[in-house]
């Protein structure tokens, strides 16, 4: 029996070859729909996929998306070598604050790189980008030499294209998720292409929309606030921003050194926002009480206060002189580099005598090797100091951008992974020595373990803690439910699974980051940003998720802004309408509960609301954010006496609910014999998330329709009463 | 009802990803030709009844199917090892060989892979693999490997090979006689442990789909059954479905363990009736359909060569099992054993030799028919893989093999009947024996439902019924698939009909001979 195993395998040289496993291919077309080159088709007679080697470029998207692993691709990928922009590597970086990475300087390079993009039908890069920029579309615009078009595409999702393209860790975001990276090839240089657009055509300023009679107060002026203010002003809201520092931009200003993000770029957003009419109040710190005050002045408040408290590990000797934190170091160090003669003054102020250690003024030990630590160390080099970063993570699981790590090395920064500082010692109160122990970290998801035994000693003159930041507990305390963990619970969205971005997490080009999982985690933050944590209060950026990235914060700001503009909250005393949008969701198994849900929805629709009816497993944060009124129904599970309550699926769903920020809600259940405490359990769960339960109903079999209509009416009346109690009711 | 979904899409916090996704349009041409005949009637959908829907949606549904069998089979193992050595009185041996095999056959013919839905071997291994009896867990135990591609390309042939191996072992050690009940236990332990190993090394039900000795037999004979399996209710919904929860696994159901997509299934061949797709599909687009008997034999548009060869080999095996009861075989076998130093029946060489000979003779016969009646211009160029490749011979062989399924199935069934009719009553004293009474002296122990003579009559009747079904199926298949590739329509229909009748006659004659020999 001749078995077809003789098909040519072209591993090594030549073209990629695709084989469909005829026995197992079910003809679902998941691969066909997504093949960028159209190499896959269907044999409709057998209803299995067919492949055309001539058109395949070996991107392996089909392999990642086939639910039955019925397709195999072998052989090399057909992709041109990556074209990169220029990077400056001067002999010495002393006092040099010019930008290190310079991007594509000419069209030729940019066009060559743009050609490498496959314009994937289901672009995984878009899922990898925290803002979900439509990457294939803007890259296509570059190919058409249409920079205005590229900006138009980018501005649909991002207002910081010039900033993000410089500061994003693309390897863990867009580029790490590019299909080429997932296939083990060098990804499209998305960041540099994005930067090319902004370098060669200015970012268009926001255009103030027609007045929408919504006033929003924004606390903070960092990237999250920029994203929010931009969207709000474009939607016609009036926006007032309260910033505690004397200048806006937050982290963009002082946190990221000029050699990565030049001043002019960092200041661009605020220049444009102020010009468009955003009112900026600097030196205006807002504390927990301040939020209450703002709530009386504005229809909505967005808290984007950032995470500003440096994490200080409890190391013996950490209170010595000469131990400082990254914020202080970067703020003062940057200012010193920018000012004429500032460097010498700074060195003297910090107690250094130039030239004691050969050419260098002294040795800075940076605790941490993340991006902030790199910034500190590289700033130290520019100030004329030696710098060593120490991180207890294994090099393989490092948190810094790989290119940044590489640049730091070239600039003479010492980076020691798998080490931790156990003790600091000094003389005359100034720190002089650090003791380092080895650590072992077997995998990315395990904490490193400190090894006992011999310790290394390092002579130091200054120690900078750059181990991250946390949110000011005073603010966090006033914002229930924050910070949220950026970790997706349960089964990932199957549209994400279908795209293949969750497959193959260990590409060397993504520096072994599980890019898909990271992106899904970021999605939690993004979706949560659109839900108020309490009535009329939205929290975004680092205050919401703990320290994250510029692009995430900006994207969250945009989400919160559009949630506000869709929900139209209003401050007390200002007339407002009752709920306009309702969401009826249900857990149903035989269809009866679903029937009641539809009946409730029908009645609400008749009353003029825009209503969605969905089974609970399809209701996520996005759906919850888009409603002014929530109705939840479940069938009653359990034996007659034991374990009676809402259906298990409903309980799990209720337990997983995010903060609902004061949305009026109703609960109902359908039962046969005795619902016991079902409604109570449901109502408590909703109330614990900040919803206000205004009506409830237990429906016994028979008469469902009548009861459903009554419930809908009571719910609406209850919700309107709430509104009336809070202010003046318009319209009805 | 006017519920405005669109408005929220446009005013809500629109997720920007969909705007960047431009999937190619799904291929929709040729759907009617491909699935028109095999799509079941919407009227024959069982879950339209809310009670059925509720039952099937319940995650304990399959668990409750498996549980009784699990209990029986662990009892078989335990009693087989620890109980009496008298096979007829040992519950393990008695239930397995007098009753179980017959019951499984009836289920196949009536339903399809009903046994697979309740199988304690795969069921047990799946519990371990999923770390749960019925819940939907997200993390599986084991390595989750893919079955190696070169082996997977053989489709349903590996199960045939393992069935041949198991049958040889069973004959060699006289397990099914039944002989020593402990041997039955060891055989069951062997199957469970190999299932467990495969479930822990490979993903999903790789074992069931590619290895299990019963898989091809149940799949092919089961295609006579009247349950079409779980299928899509509306193919258009599946084609535009963005999640494919039925394949990847959804909140409430696992991805199809059998690698079957309800959206393209055209027979019940590889649906294990586990109901996972029904639970998983978030569109509620899966139904449990009935179909007319023999539908999955007659109408599937895509015929598979692995299935065809599987049927031919299974036919070879059952003919061997009939032939081995004749005196001719007995003398040949001992003659061979003397030279090959095999201690006793069955000599592996004559075992494999006879099966191969019957298979090749069957294929040869078809080859002659293809040569005599086939049109040379009717060989489309197309796929080159083993399962789908086309040739003039295959134009005839593959559909004709499907047509033979009812005869082959009837033959297997008939072979089990003597044990059932003579000894199935022994299960009663065997059960009693576990409790300490019940003996070989009881009148039930010796009770025969039918006498030997009548058994042969019933056997022949079964074969006649199977042959009639095969004749009907072959006539239809010939009309649909052979006529277009033949030079003479009537000749090909009559010739293939003749082949079926001849096979039926051969099987009947062998039963009479077997009876005469004993
Ligand atoms: S490897 Fe890429 S180009 Fe080739 S068939 Fe698969 S999806 Fe298409
Ligand atoms: S995704 Fe897999 S099963 Fe679906 S058509 Fe493609 S190869 Fe076949
Ligand atoms: S914003 Fe950042 S992640 Fe998104 S495309 Fe631009 S560089 Fe990539
Ligand atoms: S950047 Fe990469 S993933 Fe994105 S569309 Fe281009 S090739 Fe595809
Ligand atoms: S999940 Fe449902 S709708 Fe989607 S392909 Fe499967 S059966 Fe069809
Ligand atoms: S998941 Fe559906 S198609 Fe697959 S074996 Fe189970 S019942 Fe059959």
CSV table of N, CA, C and O in Angstrom, one decimal, chain B residues 444-482:
chain,number,residue,atom,x,y,z
B,444,UNK,N,-30.5,-22.5,35.4
B,444,UNK,CA,-30.3,-21.4,34.5
B,444,UNK,C,-28.9,-21.5,33.8
B,444,UNK,O,-28.7,-21.1,32.6
B,445,UNK,N,-27.9,-22.0,34.5
B,445,UNK,CA,-26.6,-22.1,34.0
B,445,UNK,C,-26.6,-22.9,32.7
B,445,UNK,O,-25.9,-22.5,31.7
B,446,UNK,N,-27.4,-23.9,32.6
B,446,UNK,CA,-27.4,-24.8,31.4
B,446,UNK,C,-28.5,-24.3,30.4
B,446,UNK,O,-28.6,-25.0,29.4
B,447,UNK,N,-29.2,-23.3,30.7
B,447,UNK,CA,-30.3,-22.9,29.9
B,447,UNK,C,-29.8,-22.3,28.6
B,447,UNK,O,-29.0,-21.4,28.5
B,448,UNK,N,-30.2,-22.9,27.5
B,448,UNK,CA,-29.9,-22.3,26.1
B,448,UNK,C,-31.1,-21.6,25.6
B,448,UNK,O,-32.2,-22.2,25.6
B,449,UNK,N,-31.0,-20.4,25.1
B,449,UNK,CA,-32.1,-19.7,24.6
B,449,UNK,C,-32.6,-20.4,23.3
B,449,UNK,O,-33.8,-20.6,23.1
B,450,UNK,N,-31.6,-20.8,22.5
B,450,UNK,CA,-31.9,-21.5,21.3
B,450,UNK,C,-31.0,-22.7,21.2
B,450,UNK,O,-29.9,-22.7,21.7
B,451,UNK,N,-31.5,-23.7,20.4
B,451,UNK,CA,-30.7,-24.9,20.2
B,451,UNK,C,-29.7,-24.6,19.1
B,451,UNK,O,-29.9,-23.7,18.3
B,452,UNK,N,-28.7,-25.5,18.9
B,452,UNK,CA,-27.7,-25.2,17.9
B,452,UNK,C,-28.2,-25.1,16.5
B,452,UNK,O,-27.9,-24.2,15.7
B,453,UNK,N,-29.2,-25.9,16.2
B,453,UNK,CA,-29.7,-25.9,14.8
B,453,UNK,C,-30.4,-24.5,14.6
B,453,UNK,O,-30.2,-23.9,13.5
B,454,UNK,N,-31.2,-24.1,15.6
B,454,UNK,CA,-31.9,-22.8,15.4
B,454,UNK,C,-30.9,-21.7,15.3
B,454,UNK,O,-31.2,-20.7,14.6
B,455,UNK,N,-29.8,-21.8,16.1
B,455,UNK,CA,-28.9,-20.7,16.0
B,455,UNK,C,-28.4,-20.5,14.6
B,455,UNK,O,-28.3,-19.4,14.1
B,456,UNK,N,-28.1,-21.6,13.9
B,456,UNK,CA,-27.6,-21.5,12.5
B,456,UNK,C,-28.6,-20.8,11.7
B,456,UNK,O,-28.3,-19.9,10.9
B,457,UNK,N,-29.8,-21.2,11.9
B,457,UNK,CA,-30.9,-20.5,11.2
B,457,UNK,C,-30.9,-19.0,11.4
B,457,UNK,O,-31.0,-18.2,10.5
B,458,UNK,N,-30.8,-18.6,12.7
B,458,UNK,CA,-30.8,-17.2,13.0
B,458,UNK,C,-29.6,-16.5,12.4
B,458,UNK,O,-29.7,-15.5,11.8
B,459,UNK,N,-28.5,-17.2,12.5
B,459,UNK,CA,-27.2,-16.7,11.9
B,459,UNK,C,-27.4,-16.4,10.4
B,459,UNK,O,-27.1,-15.3,9.9
B,460,UNK,N,-28.0,-17.4,9.7
B,460,UNK,CA,-28.2,-17.2,8.3
B,460,UNK,C,-29.2,-16.1,8.0
B,460,UNK,O,-29.0,-15.2,7.1
B,461,UNK,N,-30.2,-16.0,8.9
B,461,UNK,CA,-31.2,-14.9,8.7
B,461,UNK,C,-30.5,-13.5,8.9
B,461,UNK,O,-30.8,-12.6,8.1
B,462,UNK,N,-29.6,-13.5,9.9
B,462,UNK,CA,-28.9,-12.2,10.1
B,462,UNK,C,-28.1,-11.8,8.9
B,462,UNK,O,-28.1,-10.7,8.4
B,463,UNK,N,-27.4,-12.9,8.3
B,463,UNK,CA,-26.6,-12.6,7.1
B,463,UNK,C,-27.5,-12.2,6.0
B,463,UNK,O,-27.2,-11.2,5.2
B,464,UNK,N,-28.7,-12.8,5.9
B,464,UNK,CA,-29.6,-12.5,4.8
B,464,UNK,C,-30.0,-11.0,4.9
B,464,UNK,O,-30.0,-10.2,4.0
B,465,UNK,N,-30.4,-10.6,6.2
B,465,UNK,CA,-30.8,-9.2,6.4
B,465,UNK,C,-29.7,-8.3,6.1
B,465,UNK,O,-29.8,-7.3,5.4
B,466,UNK,N,-28.4,-8.6,6.5
B,466,UNK,CA,-27.3,-7.8,6.2
B,466,UNK,C,-27.0,-7.7,4.8
B,466,UNK,O,-26.8,-6.6,4.2
B,467,UNK,N,-27.2,-8.8,4.1
B,467,UNK,CA,-26.9,-8.8,2.6
B,467,UNK,C,-28.0,-7.9,1.9
B,467,UNK,O,-27.7,-7.2,1.0
B,468,UNK,N,-29.2,-8.1,2.4
B,468,UNK,CA,-30.3,-7.2,1.8
B,468,UNK,C,-29.9,-5.8,2.0
B,468,UNK,O,-30.0,-5.0,1.0
B,469,UNK,N,-29.5,-5.4,3.2
B,469,UNK,CA,-29.2,-4.0,3.4
B,469,UNK,C,-28.0,-3.6,2.6
B,469,UNK,O,-28.0,-2.5,2.0
B,470,UNK,N,-27.0,-4.5,2.5
B,470,UNK,CA,-25.9,-4.1,1.6
B,470,UNK,C,-26.3,-4.0,0.2
B,470,UNK,O,-25.7,-3.2,-0.6
B,471,UNK,N,-27.2,-4.9,-0.2
B,471,UNK,CA,-27.6,-4.8,-1.6
B,471,UNK,C,-28.3,-3.5,-1.9
B,471,UNK,O,-28.0,-2.8,-2.9
B,472,UNK,N,-29.1,-3.1,-1.0
B,472,UNK,CA,-29.8,-1.8,-1.2
B,472,UNK,C,-28.8,-0.7,-1.2
B,472,UNK,O,-28.9,0.2,-2.1
B,473,UNK,N,-27.9,-0.7,-0.2
B,473,UNK,CA,-26.9,0.4,-0.2
B,473,UNK,C,-26.1,0.4,-1.4
B,473,UNK,O,-25.8,1.4,-2.0
B,474,UNK,N,-25.6,-0.8,-1.8
B,474,UNK,CA,-24.7,-0.8,-3.0
B,474,UNK,C,-25.5,-0.4,-4.3
B,474,UNK,O,-24.9,0.3,-5.1
B,475,UNK,N,-26.7,-0.8,-4.4
B,475,UNK,CA,-27.5,-0.4,-5.5
B,475,UNK,C,-27.6,1.2,-5.6
B,475,UNK,O,-27.3,1.8,-6.6
B,476,UNK,N,-27.8,1.8,-4.4
B,476,UNK,CA,-27.9,3.2,-4.4
B,476,UNK,C,-26.5,3.9,-4.7
B,476,UNK,O,-26.4,4.8,-5.4
B,477,UNK,N,-25.5,3.3,-4.0
B,477,UNK,CA,-24.2,3.8,-4.2
B,477,UNK,C,-23.7,3.7,-5.6
B,477,UNK,O,-23.2,4.7,-6.2
B,478,UNK,N,-24.0,2.6,-6.2
B,478,UNK,CA,-23.6,2.3,-7.6
B,478,UNK,C,-24.3,3.4,-8.5
B,478,UNK,O,-23.7,4.0,-9.4
B,479,UNK,N,-25.6,3.6,-8.2
B,479,UNK,CA,-26.3,4.6,-9.0
B,479,UNK,C,-25.7,6.0,-8.9
B,479,UNK,O,-25.6,6.7,-9.8
B,480,UNK,N,-25.3,6.3,-7.7
B,480,UNK,CA,-24.8,7.7,-7.4
B,480,UNK,C,-23.3,7.8,-7.9
B,480,UNK,O,-23.0,8.9,-8.4
B,481,UNK,N,-22.5,6.8,-7.6
B,481,UNK,CA,-21.1,7.0,-7.8
B,481,UNK,C,-20.4,6.2,-8.8
B,481,UNK,O,-19.4,6.5,-9.4
B,482,UNK,N,-21.0,5.0,-9.1
B,482,UNK,CA,-20.3,4.1,-10.0
B,482,UNK,C,-20.7,4.3,-11.4
B,482,UNK,O,-20.0,4.2,-12.4
